[in-house]
Short mmCIF file of C-alpha atoms and ligand atoms in Angstrom, two decimals:
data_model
loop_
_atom_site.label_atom_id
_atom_site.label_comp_id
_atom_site.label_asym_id
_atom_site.label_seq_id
_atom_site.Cartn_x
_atom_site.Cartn_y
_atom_site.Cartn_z
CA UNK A 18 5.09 -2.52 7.78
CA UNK A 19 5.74 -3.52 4.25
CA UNK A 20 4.75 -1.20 1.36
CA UNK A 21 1.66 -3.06 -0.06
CA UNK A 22 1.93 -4.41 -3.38
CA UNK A 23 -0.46 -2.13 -4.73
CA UNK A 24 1.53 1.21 -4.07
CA UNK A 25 4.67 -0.46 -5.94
CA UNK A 26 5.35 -0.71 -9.73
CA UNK A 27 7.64 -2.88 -11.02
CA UNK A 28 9.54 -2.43 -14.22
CA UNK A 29 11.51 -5.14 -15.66
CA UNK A 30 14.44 -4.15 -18.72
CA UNK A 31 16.41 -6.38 -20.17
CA UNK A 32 20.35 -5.23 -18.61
CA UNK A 33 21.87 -3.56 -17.08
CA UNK A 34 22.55 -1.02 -19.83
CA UNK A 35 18.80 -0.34 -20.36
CA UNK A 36 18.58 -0.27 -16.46
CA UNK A 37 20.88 3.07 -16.53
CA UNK A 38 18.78 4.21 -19.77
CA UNK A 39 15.55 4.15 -18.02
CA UNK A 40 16.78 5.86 -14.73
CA UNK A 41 18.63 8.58 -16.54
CA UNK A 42 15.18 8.99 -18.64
CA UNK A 43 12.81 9.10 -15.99
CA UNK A 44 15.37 11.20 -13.39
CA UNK A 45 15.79 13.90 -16.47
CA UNK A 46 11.85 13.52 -16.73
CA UNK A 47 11.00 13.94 -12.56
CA UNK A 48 13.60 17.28 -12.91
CA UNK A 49 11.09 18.60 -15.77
CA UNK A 50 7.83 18.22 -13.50
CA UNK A 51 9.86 21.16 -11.03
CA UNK A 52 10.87 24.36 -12.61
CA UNK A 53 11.90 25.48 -9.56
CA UNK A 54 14.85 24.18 -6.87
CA UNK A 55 14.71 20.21 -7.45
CA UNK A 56 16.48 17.71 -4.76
CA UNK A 57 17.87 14.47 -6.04
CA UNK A 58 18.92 11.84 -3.00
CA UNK A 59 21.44 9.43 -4.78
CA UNK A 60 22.00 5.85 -3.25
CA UNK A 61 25.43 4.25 -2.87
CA UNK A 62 26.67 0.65 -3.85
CA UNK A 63 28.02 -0.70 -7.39
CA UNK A 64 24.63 -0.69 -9.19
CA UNK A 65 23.49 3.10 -9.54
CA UNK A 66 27.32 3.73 -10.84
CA UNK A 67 26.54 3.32 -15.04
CA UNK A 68 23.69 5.73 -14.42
CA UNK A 69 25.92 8.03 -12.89
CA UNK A 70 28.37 7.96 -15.54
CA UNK A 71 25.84 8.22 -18.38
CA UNK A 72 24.63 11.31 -16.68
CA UNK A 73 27.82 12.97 -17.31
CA UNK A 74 27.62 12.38 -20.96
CA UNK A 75 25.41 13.33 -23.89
CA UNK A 76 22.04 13.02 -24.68
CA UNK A 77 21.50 13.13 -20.89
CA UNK A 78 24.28 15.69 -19.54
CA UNK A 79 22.78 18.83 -21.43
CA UNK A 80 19.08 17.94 -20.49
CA UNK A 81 19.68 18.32 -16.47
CA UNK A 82 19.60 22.11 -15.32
CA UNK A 83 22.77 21.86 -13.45
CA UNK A 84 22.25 24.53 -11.43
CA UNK A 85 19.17 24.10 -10.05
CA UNK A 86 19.50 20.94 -9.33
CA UNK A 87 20.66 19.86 -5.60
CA UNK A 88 22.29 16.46 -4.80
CA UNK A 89 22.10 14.26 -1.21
CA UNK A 90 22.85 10.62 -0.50
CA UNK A 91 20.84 7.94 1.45
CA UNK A 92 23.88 7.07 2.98
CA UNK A 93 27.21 6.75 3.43
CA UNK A 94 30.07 4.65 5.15
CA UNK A 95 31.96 6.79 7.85
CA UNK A 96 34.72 7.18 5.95
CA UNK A 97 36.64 10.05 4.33
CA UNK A 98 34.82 11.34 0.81
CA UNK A 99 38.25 10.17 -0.63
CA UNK A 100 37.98 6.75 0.37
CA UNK A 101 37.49 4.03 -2.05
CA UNK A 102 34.46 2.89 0.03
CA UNK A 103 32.49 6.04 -0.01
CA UNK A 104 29.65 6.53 -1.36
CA UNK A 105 29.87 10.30 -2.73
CA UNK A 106 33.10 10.14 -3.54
CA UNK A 107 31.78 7.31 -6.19
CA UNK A 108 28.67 9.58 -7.24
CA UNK A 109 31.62 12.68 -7.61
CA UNK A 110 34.29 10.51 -9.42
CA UNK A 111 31.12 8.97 -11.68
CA UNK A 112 29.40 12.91 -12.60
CA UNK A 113 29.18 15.24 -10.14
CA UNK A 114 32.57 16.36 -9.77
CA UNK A 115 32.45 17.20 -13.76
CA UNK A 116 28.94 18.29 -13.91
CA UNK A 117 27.32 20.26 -10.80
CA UNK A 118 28.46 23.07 -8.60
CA UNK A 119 30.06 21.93 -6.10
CA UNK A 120 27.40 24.30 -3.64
CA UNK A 121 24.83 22.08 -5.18
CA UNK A 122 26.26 18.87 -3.86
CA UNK A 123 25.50 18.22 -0.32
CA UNK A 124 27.48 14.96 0.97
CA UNK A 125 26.76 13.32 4.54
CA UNK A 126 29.71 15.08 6.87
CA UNK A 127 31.59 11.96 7.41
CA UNK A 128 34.74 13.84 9.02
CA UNK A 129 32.47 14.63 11.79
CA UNK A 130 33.90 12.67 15.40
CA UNK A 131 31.09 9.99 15.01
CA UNK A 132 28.10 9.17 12.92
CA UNK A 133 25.56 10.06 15.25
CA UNK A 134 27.38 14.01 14.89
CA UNK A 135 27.54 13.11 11.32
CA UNK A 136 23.90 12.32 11.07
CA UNK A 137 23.16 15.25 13.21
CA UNK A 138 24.62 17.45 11.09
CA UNK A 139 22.94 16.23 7.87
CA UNK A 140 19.74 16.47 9.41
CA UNK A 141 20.02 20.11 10.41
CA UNK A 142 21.15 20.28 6.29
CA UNK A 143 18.09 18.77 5.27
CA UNK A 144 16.06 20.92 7.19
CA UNK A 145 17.30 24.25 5.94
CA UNK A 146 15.95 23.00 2.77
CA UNK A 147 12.55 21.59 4.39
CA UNK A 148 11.53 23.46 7.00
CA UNK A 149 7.29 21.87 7.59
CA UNK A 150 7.59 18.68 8.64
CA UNK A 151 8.66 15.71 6.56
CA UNK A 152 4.80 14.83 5.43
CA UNK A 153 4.09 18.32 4.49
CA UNK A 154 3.95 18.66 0.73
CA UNK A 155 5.42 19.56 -1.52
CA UNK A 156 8.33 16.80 -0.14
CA UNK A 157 11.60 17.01 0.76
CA UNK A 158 12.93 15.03 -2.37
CA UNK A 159 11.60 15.26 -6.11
CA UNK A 160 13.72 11.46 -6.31
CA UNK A 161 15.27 9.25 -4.26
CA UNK A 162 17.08 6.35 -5.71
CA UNK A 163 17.70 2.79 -3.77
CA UNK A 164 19.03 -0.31 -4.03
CA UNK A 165 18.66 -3.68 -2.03
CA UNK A 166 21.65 -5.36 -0.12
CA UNK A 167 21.55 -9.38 -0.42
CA UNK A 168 19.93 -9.31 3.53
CA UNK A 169 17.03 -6.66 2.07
CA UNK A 170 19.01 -3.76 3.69
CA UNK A 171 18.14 -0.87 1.98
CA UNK A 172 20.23 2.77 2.19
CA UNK A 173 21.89 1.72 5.61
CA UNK A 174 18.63 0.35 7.39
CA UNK A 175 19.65 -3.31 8.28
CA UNK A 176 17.82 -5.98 9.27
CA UNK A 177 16.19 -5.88 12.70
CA UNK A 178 18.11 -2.91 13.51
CA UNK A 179 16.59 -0.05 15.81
CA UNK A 180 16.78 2.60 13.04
CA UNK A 181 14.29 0.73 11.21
CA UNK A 182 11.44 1.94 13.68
CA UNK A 183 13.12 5.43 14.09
CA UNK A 184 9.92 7.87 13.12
CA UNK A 185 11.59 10.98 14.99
CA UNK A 186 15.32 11.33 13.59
CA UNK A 187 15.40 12.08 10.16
CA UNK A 188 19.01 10.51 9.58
CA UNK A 189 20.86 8.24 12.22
CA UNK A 190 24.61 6.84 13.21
CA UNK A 191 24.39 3.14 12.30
CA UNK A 192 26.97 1.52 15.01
CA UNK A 193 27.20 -1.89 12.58
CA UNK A 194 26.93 -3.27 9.03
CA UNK A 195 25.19 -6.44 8.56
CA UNK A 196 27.10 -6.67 5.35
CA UNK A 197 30.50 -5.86 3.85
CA UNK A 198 31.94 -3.20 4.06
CA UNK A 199 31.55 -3.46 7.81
CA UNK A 200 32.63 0.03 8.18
CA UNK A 201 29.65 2.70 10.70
CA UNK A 202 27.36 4.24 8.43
CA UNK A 203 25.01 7.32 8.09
CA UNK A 204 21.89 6.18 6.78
CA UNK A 205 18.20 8.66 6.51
CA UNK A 206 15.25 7.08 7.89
CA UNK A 207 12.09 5.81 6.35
CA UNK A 208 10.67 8.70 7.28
CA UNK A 209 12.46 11.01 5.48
CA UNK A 210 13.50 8.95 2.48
CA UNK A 211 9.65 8.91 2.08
CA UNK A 212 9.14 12.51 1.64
CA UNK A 213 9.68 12.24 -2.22
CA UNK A 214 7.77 12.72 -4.93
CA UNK A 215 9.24 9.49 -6.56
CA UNK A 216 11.44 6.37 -5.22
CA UNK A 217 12.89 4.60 -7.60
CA UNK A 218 15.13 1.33 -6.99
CA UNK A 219 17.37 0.09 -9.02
CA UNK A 220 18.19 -3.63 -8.77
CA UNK A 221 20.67 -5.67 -11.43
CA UNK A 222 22.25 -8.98 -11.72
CA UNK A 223 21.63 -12.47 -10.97
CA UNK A 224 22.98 -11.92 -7.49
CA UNK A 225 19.74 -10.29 -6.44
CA UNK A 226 17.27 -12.59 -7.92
CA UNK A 227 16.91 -14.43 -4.81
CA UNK A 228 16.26 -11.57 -2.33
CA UNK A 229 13.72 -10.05 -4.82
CA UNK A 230 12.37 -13.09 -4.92
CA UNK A 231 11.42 -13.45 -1.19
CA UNK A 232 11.24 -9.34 -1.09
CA UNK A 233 8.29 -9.55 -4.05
CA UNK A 234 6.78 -12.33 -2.22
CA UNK A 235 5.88 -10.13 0.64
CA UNK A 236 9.03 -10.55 3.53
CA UNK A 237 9.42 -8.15 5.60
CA UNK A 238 13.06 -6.49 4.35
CA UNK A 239 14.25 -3.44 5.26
CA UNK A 240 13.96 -2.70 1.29
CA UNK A 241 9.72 -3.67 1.31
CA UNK A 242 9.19 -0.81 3.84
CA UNK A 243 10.69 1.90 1.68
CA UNK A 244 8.13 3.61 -0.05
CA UNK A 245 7.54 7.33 -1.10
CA UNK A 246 4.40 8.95 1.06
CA UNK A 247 2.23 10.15 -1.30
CA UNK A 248 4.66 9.80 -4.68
CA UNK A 249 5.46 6.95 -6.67
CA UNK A 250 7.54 4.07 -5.73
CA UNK A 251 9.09 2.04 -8.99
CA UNK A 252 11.41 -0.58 -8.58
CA UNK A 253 13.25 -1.54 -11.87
CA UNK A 254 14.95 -4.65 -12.53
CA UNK A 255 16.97 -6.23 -14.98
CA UNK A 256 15.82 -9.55 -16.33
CA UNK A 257 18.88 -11.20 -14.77
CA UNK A 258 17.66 -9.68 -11.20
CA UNK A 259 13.61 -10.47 -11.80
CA UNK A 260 12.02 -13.72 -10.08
CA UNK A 261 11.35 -16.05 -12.21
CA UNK A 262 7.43 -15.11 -11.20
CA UNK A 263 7.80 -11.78 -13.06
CA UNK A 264 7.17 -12.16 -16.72
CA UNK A 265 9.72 -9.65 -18.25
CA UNK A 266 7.55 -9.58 -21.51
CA UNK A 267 5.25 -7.39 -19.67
CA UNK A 268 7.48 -5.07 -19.02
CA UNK A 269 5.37 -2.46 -17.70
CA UNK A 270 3.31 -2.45 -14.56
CA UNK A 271 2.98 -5.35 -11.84
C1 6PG B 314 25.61 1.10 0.58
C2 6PG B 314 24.25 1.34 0.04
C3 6PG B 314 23.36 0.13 -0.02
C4 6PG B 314 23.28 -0.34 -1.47
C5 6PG B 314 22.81 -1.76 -1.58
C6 6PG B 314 22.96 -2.28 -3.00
O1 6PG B 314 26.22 2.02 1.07
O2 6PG B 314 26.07 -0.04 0.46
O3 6PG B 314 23.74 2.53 -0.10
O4 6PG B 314 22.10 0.26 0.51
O5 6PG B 314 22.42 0.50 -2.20
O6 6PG B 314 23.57 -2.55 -0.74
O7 6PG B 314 24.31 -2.21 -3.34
P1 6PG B 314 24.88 -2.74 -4.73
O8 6PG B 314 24.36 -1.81 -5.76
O9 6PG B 314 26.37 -2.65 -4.57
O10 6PG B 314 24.39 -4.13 -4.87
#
């Protein structure tokens, strides 16, 4: 089911500098609500990469408690970390690398045999750090950031694919890509992605205006089912990804 309209909160800025701005701000803010052990799931893809890199410099590099804060993906492509097409080895290249202990970063085991050992793996990970089930508060994540794929894919949950109804598992093998780079993924579920205290997309560039478009109208995407349990779920936009329906003057709340 889609995440009604009413639990979302949509955020329009004007590019995708102020995009990176505003995540940085309100990930640096979600890390001061925990003064205890906080859990950050970063997303792959292009867009999250200039928040990345601004993380690793100043104003925003000394105001994250390095080494309390832990670091997981959404997903990856089965490929080695070193690859140009994987997803952690663009968060490390972009901050992590320079910035957080390396015990602190914990990266989907993609030189497992197959992604279904890979995603077992990462799933007995998570759960040494969550060990109630995933709707037992507090939740697993304090963030989770997302994107949207030009089919509505979100993390690696495709279109009519059978992980999008998985409610056991909380991370799967995901045989096929619906969209380049048609390389096996690891993806978590909606289930566990949910057990945050805040999901936060981050969508830029013309290129996504039309599957926001039909995604804000209320299609059933991948993307419109995420949602965090009990947190917040914010989707911010750039005014070059927002439908035309969205007035970006109000920039606030939708
Ligand atoms: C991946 C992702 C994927 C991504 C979206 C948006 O591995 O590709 O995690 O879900 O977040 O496809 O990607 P862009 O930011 O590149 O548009």
């Amino acid at each position: 089911m889609s995440t009604p309209a009413s639990q979302r909160r949509t955020t329009v800025v004007a590019g995708g500098q102020s995009l990176a701005e505003t995540a940085a701000t309100r990930l640096i803010e979600r890390i001061a609500k925990n003064p205890q052990q906080v859990r950050i799931c970063l997303t792959g893809g292009s867009t999250p990469r200039r928040l990345y890199e601004l993380l690793a410099t100043e104003p925003w590099r000394a105001q994250i408690p390095w080494s309390r804060v832990h670091w997981f993906m959404t997903d990856d492509r089965f490929v080695p970390q070193d690859d140009p097409l994987s997803n952690i080895g663009m968060a490390r290249a972009a901050f992590l690398d320079a910035c957080a202990p390396s015990e602190n970063v914990h990266a989907i085991p993609t030189s497992a045999a197959t992604p279904d050992e890979a995603a077992e793996r990462y799933e007995r990970e998570l759960k040494s750090f969550h060990t109630a089930a995933l709707d037992h508060e507090p939740p697993l994540f304090d963030l989770v950031l997302m994107g949207i794929g030009p089919d509505g894919h979100t993390a690696s949950l495709f279109p009519h694919a059978a992980a999008l109804e998985e409610h056991q598992r909380w991370v799967v093998g995901v045989a096929h890509a619906n969209v380049a780079p048609f390389v096996p993924r690891v993806s978590l579920t909606f289930p566990c992605l949910a057990s945050t205290g805040e999901m936060l997309f981050l969508v830029s560039g013309d290129e996504k205006r039309d599957i926001l478009t039909r995604a804000l109208s209320g299609e059933d995407l991948p993307a419109m089912r995420a949602h965090a349990m009990r947190g917040e779920t914010v989707w911010l936009l750039d005014q070059a990804a927002a439908p035309r329906n969205i007035d970006s003057s109000h920039a606030g709340s939708h």
